[in-house]
Amino acid sequence: MHTTQHFQQAPTPPRFFPVTSSAFSLGPQGFRFAGWELRLRSRRLISPEGKEVSLTKTECALLQVLLHCPRQIMSREQIMDMTHTEANVFDRAVDVQMLRLRRKVEACGNAQALLRTKRGAGYFLDADVQVLN
């Protein structure tokens, strides 16, 4: 009598890192919006005139949240969750960071208001966004 054994294939272990052609292509390199360009590695914001604007880590994180969801109103709580701000941070800290970011963008003479507020609801970026890979 001949018996056939069937072996189950071991499950494939989960991948913790995506397989890519380069270690540097793990995510977007930056974003382009309304003539502006955000370079993620250097945390530099380049104005439409080519002027470099330095951003703090928090300002860069805030801008990234808005760039990932253009023209979508984001509440303070959503922004804090997406920027991984500690829960014990006062939610008005988002307002302060938004004010600082606006000053940097508006200081470059841009007549168009890109970083907008919807009273009682939150903030949004009023521009089309292109992801740079």
Coordinates of N, CA and C in Angstrom, one line a residue:
M1 N 0.8 -1.2 0.0 CA 0.0 0.0 0.0 C 0.9 1.2 0.0
H2 N 0.6 2.2 -0.9 CA 1.4 3.4 -1.1 C 0.6 4.5 -0.4
T3 N 1.2 5.2 0.5 CA 0.6 6.4 1.1 C 1.3 7.7 0.6
T4 N 0.5 8.6 0.4 CA 1.1 9.9 -0.1 C 1.0 10.9 1.1
Q5 N 2.1 11.5 1.4 CA 2.1 12.5 2.5 C 2.0 13.9 1.9
H6 N 1.1 14.6 2.5 CA 0.9 16.0 2.0 C 1.5 16.9 3.1
F7 N 2.4 17.8 2.7 CA 3.0 18.7 3.6 C 2.4 20.1 3.4
Q8 N 2.1 20.7 4.5 CA 1.6 22.1 4.4 C 2.8 23.0 4.3
Q9 N 2.7 24.0 3.5 CA 3.8 24.9 3.3 C 3.7 25.9 4.5
A10 N 4.9 26.2 5.1 CA 4.9 27.1 6.3 C 4.5 28.5 5.8
P11 N 3.7 29.1 6.7 CA 3.2 30.5 6.3 C 4.4 31.4 6.1
T12 N 4.3 32.3 5.2 CA 5.3 33.3 4.9 C 5.4 34.3 6.1
P13 N 6.5 34.6 6.6 CA 6.6 35.5 7.7 C 6.3 36.9 7.2
P14 N 5.7 37.7 8.1 CA 5.3 39.1 7.6 C 6.6 39.9 7.3
R15 N 6.4 40.8 6.4 CA 7.5 41.7 6.0 C 7.4 43.0 6.8
F16 N 8.4 43.3 7.5 CA 8.4 44.6 8.3 C 8.9 45.7 7.4
F17 N 9.6 45.5 6.4 CA 10.1 46.5 5.5 C 9.7 46.2 4.1
P18 N 9.2 47.2 3.4 CA 8.8 46.9 2.0 C 10.0 46.6 1.2
V19 N 9.8 45.8 0.2 CA 10.9 45.4 -0.7 C 10.9 46.5 -1.8
T20 N 12.1 47.2 -1.9 CA 12.2 48.2 -2.9 C 13.5 48.1 -3.6
S21 N 13.7 48.9 -4.7 CA 14.9 48.8 -5.4 C 16.0 49.6 -4.7
S22 N 15.6 50.5 -3.8 CA 16.6 51.3 -3.1 C 16.1 51.7 -1.7
A23 N 17.1 51.7 -0.8 CA 16.7 52.0 0.6 C 16.2 53.5 0.7
F24 N 16.5 54.3 -0.3 CA 16.1 55.7 -0.3 C 14.7 55.9 -0.9
S25 N 14.1 54.9 -1.4 CA 12.8 55.1 -2.0 C 11.7 54.6 -1.1
L26 N 11.8 54.6 0.2 CA 10.9 54.1 1.1 C 9.6 55.0 1.2
G27 N 9.7 56.2 0.8 CA 8.6 57.1 0.9 C 8.8 58.3 0.0
P28 N 7.9 59.2 0.0 CA 8.1 60.4 -0.8 C 9.3 61.2 -0.4
Q29 N 9.9 61.8 -1.4 CA 11.0 62.7 -1.2 C 10.6 64.1 -0.8
G30 N 9.3 64.4 -1.2 CA 8.8 65.7 -0.8 C 7.5 65.9 -1.5
F31 N 7.1 67.2 -1.5 CA 5.8 67.6 -2.1 C 5.9 68.9 -2.8
R32 N 5.1 69.1 -3.8 CA 5.0 70.4 -4.5 C 3.6 70.9 -4.4
F33 N 3.4 72.2 -4.1 CA 2.1 72.7 -4.0 C 2.2 74.2 -4.2
A34 N 1.3 74.8 -5.1 CA 1.2 76.2 -5.3 C 2.6 76.9 -5.6
G35 N 3.5 76.2 -6.2 CA 4.8 76.8 -6.5 C 5.8 76.5 -5.4
W36 N 5.3 76.0 -4.3 CA 6.2 75.7 -3.2 C 6.7 74.3 -3.3
E37 N 7.8 74.0 -2.7 CA 8.3 72.6 -2.6 C 8.8 72.3 -1.2
L38 N 8.3 71.2 -0.6 CA 8.8 70.7 0.7 C 9.7 69.6 0.5
R39 N 11.0 69.7 0.9 CA 11.9 68.6 0.8 C 12.0 67.9 2.2
L40 N 11.6 66.7 2.3 CA 11.4 66.0 3.6 C 12.8 65.8 4.3
R41 N 13.8 65.3 3.6 CA 15.0 65.0 4.2 C 15.7 66.1 4.9
S42 N 15.7 67.3 4.2 CA 16.3 68.5 4.8 C 15.4 69.4 5.6
R43 N 14.1 69.0 5.6 CA 13.1 69.8 6.2 C 13.2 71.3 5.7
R44 N 13.3 71.4 4.4 CA 13.4 72.7 3.8 C 12.2 73.0 3.0
L45 N 11.7 74.2 3.1 CA 10.6 74.6 2.3 C 11.1 75.6 1.3
I46 N 10.9 75.4 0.0 CA 11.4 76.2 -1.1 C 10.3 77.1 -1.6
S47 N 10.4 78.4 -1.6 CA 9.3 79.3 -2.0 C 9.3 79.2 -3.6
P48 N 8.2 79.8 -4.1 CA 8.1 79.9 -5.6 C 9.2 80.7 -6.2
E49 N 9.8 81.6 -5.4 CA 11.0 82.4 -5.9 C 12.3 81.7 -5.7
G50 N 12.3 80.5 -5.1 CA 13.5 79.7 -4.9 C 14.2 80.0 -3.6
K51 N 13.6 80.7 -2.7 CA 14.1 81.0 -1.4 C 13.9 79.8 -0.4
E52 N 14.9 79.5 0.3 CA 14.8 78.4 1.3 C 14.3 78.9 2.6
V53 N 13.3 78.1 3.1 CA 12.8 78.5 4.4 C 13.0 77.3 5.3
S54 N 13.7 77.5 6.4 CA 14.0 76.4 7.4 C 12.7 76.1 8.2
L55 N 12.4 74.9 8.4 CA 11.3 74.5 9.3 C 11.8 73.7 10.5
T56 N 11.1 73.8 11.6 CA 11.4 73.0 12.8 C 10.7 71.6 12.5
K57 N 11.1 70.7 13.3 CA 10.6 69.3 13.1 C 9.0 69.3 13.3
T58 N 8.5 70.1 14.2 CA 7.1 70.2 14.4 C 6.4 70.9 13.3
E59 N 6.9 72.0 12.8 CA 6.4 72.7 11.6 C 6.3 71.8 10.4
C60 N 7.4 71.0 10.2 CA 7.5 70.1 9.0 C 6.4 69.0 9.2
A61 N 6.2 68.5 10.4 CA 5.2 67.4 10.6 C 3.8 68.0 10.4
L62 N 3.6 69.2 10.8 CA 2.3 69.8 10.6 C 2.0 70.0 9.1
L63 N 3.0 70.5 8.4 CA 2.8 70.7 7.0 C 2.6 69.4 6.2
Q64 N 3.3 68.4 6.6 CA 3.1 67.1 6.0 C 1.7 66.5 6.2
V65 N 1.1 66.7 7.4 CA -0.3 66.3 7.6 C -1.2 67.0 6.6
L66 N -1.0 68.3 6.5 CA -1.9 69.1 5.6 C -1.7 68.7 4.2
L67 N -0.4 68.4 3.8 CA -0.1 68.0 2.4 C -0.7 66.6 2.1
H68 N -0.8 65.7 3.1 CA -1.3 64.4 2.8 C -2.8 64.4 2.6
C69 N -3.5 65.5 3.1 CA -4.9 65.6 3.0 C -5.3 67.0 2.5
P70 N -4.9 67.3 1.3 CA -5.2 68.7 0.8 C -6.7 69.0 0.7
R71 N -7.0 70.2 1.1 CA -8.4 70.6 1.0 C -9.4 69.9 1.9
Q72 N -8.8 69.1 2.9 CA -9.6 68.4 3.9 C -9.4 69.1 5.2
I73 N -10.5 69.5 5.9 CA -10.4 70.1 7.2 C -9.9 69.1 8.2
M74 N -8.9 69.5 8.9 CA -8.3 68.6 9.9 C -8.5 69.3 11.3
S75 N -9.1 68.6 12.2 CA -9.3 69.1 13.6 C -8.0 69.1 14.3
R76 N -7.9 69.9 15.4 CA -6.7 69.9 16.2 C -6.3 68.4 16.7
E77 N -7.4 67.7 17.1 CA -7.1 66.4 17.6 C -6.6 65.5 16.5
Q78 N -7.1 65.6 15.3 CA -6.6 64.8 14.1 C -5.2 65.1 13.9
I79 N -4.9 66.4 13.9 CA -3.5 66.9 13.6 C -2.6 66.3 14.7
M80 N -3.0 66.4 15.9 CA -2.1 65.9 17.0 C -1.9 64.4 16.9
D81 N -3.0 63.7 16.5 CA -2.8 62.2 16.3 C -1.9 61.9 15.2
M82 N -2.0 62.6 14.1 CA -1.2 62.3 12.9 C 0.3 62.8 13.0
T83 N 0.5 63.8 13.9 CA 1.9 64.3 14.1 C 2.5 63.6 15.3
H84 N 1.7 62.7 15.9 CA 2.2 61.9 17.1 C 2.6 62.8 18.2
T85 N 1.8 63.9 18.4 CA 2.0 64.8 19.5 C 1.5 64.2 20.8
E86 N 2.3 64.3 21.8 CA 1.9 63.7 23.1 C 0.5 64.2 23.6
A87 N -0.2 63.3 24.2 CA -1.6 63.6 24.6 C -1.6 64.7 25.7
N88 N -0.6 64.8 26.4 CA -0.6 65.8 27.5 C -0.2 67.2 27.0
V89 N 0.0 67.4 25.7 CA 0.3 68.7 25.1 C -1.0 69.4 24.9
F90 N -1.1 70.6 25.3 CA -2.3 71.5 25.2 C -2.6 71.6 23.7
D91 N -3.9 71.4 23.3 CA -4.2 71.4 21.9 C -4.1 72.7 21.2
R92 N -3.9 73.8 22.0 CA -3.7 75.1 21.4 C -2.2 75.2 20.9
A93 N -1.4 74.2 21.2 CA 0.0 74.2 20.6 C -0.1 74.1 19.1
V94 N -1.1 73.4 18.6 CA -1.3 73.3 17.1 C -1.6 74.7 16.6
D95 N -2.4 75.5 17.3 CA -2.6 76.9 16.8 C -1.3 77.7 16.7
V96 N -0.5 77.5 17.7 CA 0.8 78.2 17.7 C 1.7 77.8 16.5
Q97 N 1.8 76.5 16.3 CA 2.6 76.0 15.2 C 2.0 76.4 13.9
M98 N 0.7 76.4 13.7 CA 0.1 76.9 12.5 C 0.4 78.3 12.3
L99 N 0.4 79.2 13.3 CA 0.7 80.6 13.2 C 2.2 80.8 12.7
R100 N 3.1 80.0 13.3 CA 4.5 80.1 12.9 C 4.7 79.7 11.5
L101 N 4.0 78.6 11.1 CA 4.1 78.1 9.7 C 3.6 79.1 8.7
R102 N 2.4 79.7 9.1 CA 1.8 80.7 8.2 C 2.8 81.9 8.0
R103 N 3.4 82.4 9.1 CA 4.3 83.5 9.0 C 5.5 83.2 8.1
K104 N 5.9 82.0 8.1 CA 7.0 81.6 7.2 C 6.6 81.6 5.7
V105 N 5.4 81.1 5.5 CA 4.9 81.0 4.1 C 4.5 82.4 3.6
E106 N 3.8 83.2 4.5 CA 3.3 84.5 4.0 C 4.4 85.5 4.0
A107 N 5.5 85.3 4.7 CA 6.6 86.3 4.7 C 7.3 86.3 3.3
C108 N 7.1 85.3 2.5 CA 7.7 85.2 1.2 C 6.9 86.0 0.1
G109 N 5.9 86.7 0.6 CA 5.1 87.5 -0.3 C 4.1 86.8 -1.1
N110 N 3.7 85.6 -0.7 CA 2.6 84.9 -1.4 C 1.3 85.5 -1.1
A111 N 0.6 86.0 -2.1 CA -0.7 86.7 -1.9 C -1.8 85.7 -1.6
Q112 N -1.6 84.5 -2.1 CA -2.7 83.5 -1.9 C -2.5 82.8 -0.5
A113 N -3.6 82.8 0.2 CA -3.6 82.1 1.6 C -3.7 80.6 1.3
L114 N -2.7 79.9 1.7 CA -2.6 78.5 1.5 C -3.0 77.7 2.7
L115 N -2.6 78.2 3.9 CA -3.0 77.5 5.1 C -4.2 78.2 5.7
R116 N -5.3 77.6 5.6 CA -6.6 78.2 6.0 C -7.2 77.6 7.2
T117 N -8.0 78.4 7.9 CA -8.8 78.0 9.1 C -10.2 77.9 8.8
K118 N -10.9 76.9 9.2 CA -12.3 76.8 9.2 C -12.8 76.9 10.6
R119 N -13.3 78.1 10.9 CA -13.7 78.4 12.3 C -14.5 77.3 13.0
G120 N -14.0 76.9 14.1 CA -14.7 75.8 14.9 C -14.5 74.4 14.4
A121 N -13.8 74.3 13.3 CA -13.6 72.9 12.7 C -12.1 72.5 12.7
G122 N -11.3 73.4 12.1 CA -9.9 73.0 12.0 C -9.1 73.8 10.9
Y123 N -8.1 73.1 10.4 CA -7.2 73.7 9.4 C -7.2 72.9 8.1
F124 N -6.8 73.6 7.0 CA -6.6 72.8 5.8 C -5.7 73.6 4.9
L125 N -5.1 72.8 3.9 CA -4.2 73.4 2.9 C -5.1 73.6 1.7
D126 N -5.2 74.8 1.2 CA -6.0 75.1 0.0 C -5.1 75.1 -1.2
A127 N -4.7 74.0 -1.7 CA -3.9 73.9 -2.9 C -3.9 72.4 -3.4
D128 N -3.6 72.3 -4.7 CA -3.3 70.9 -5.2 C -1.9 70.5 -4.8
V129 N -1.7 69.2 -4.6 CA -0.5 68.7 -4.1 C 0.0 67.6 -5.0
Q130 N 1.3 67.7 -5.3 CA 2.0 66.7 -6.1 C 3.1 66.0 -5.2
V131 N 3.1 64.7 -5.2 CA 4.0 64.0 -4.4 C 5.3 63.8 -5.2
L132 N 6.5 64.1 -4.6 CA 7.7 63.9 -5.3 C 8.4 62.6 -4.8
N133 N 8.7 61.7 -5.8 CA 9.3 60.4 -5.4 C 10.8 60.4 -5.8

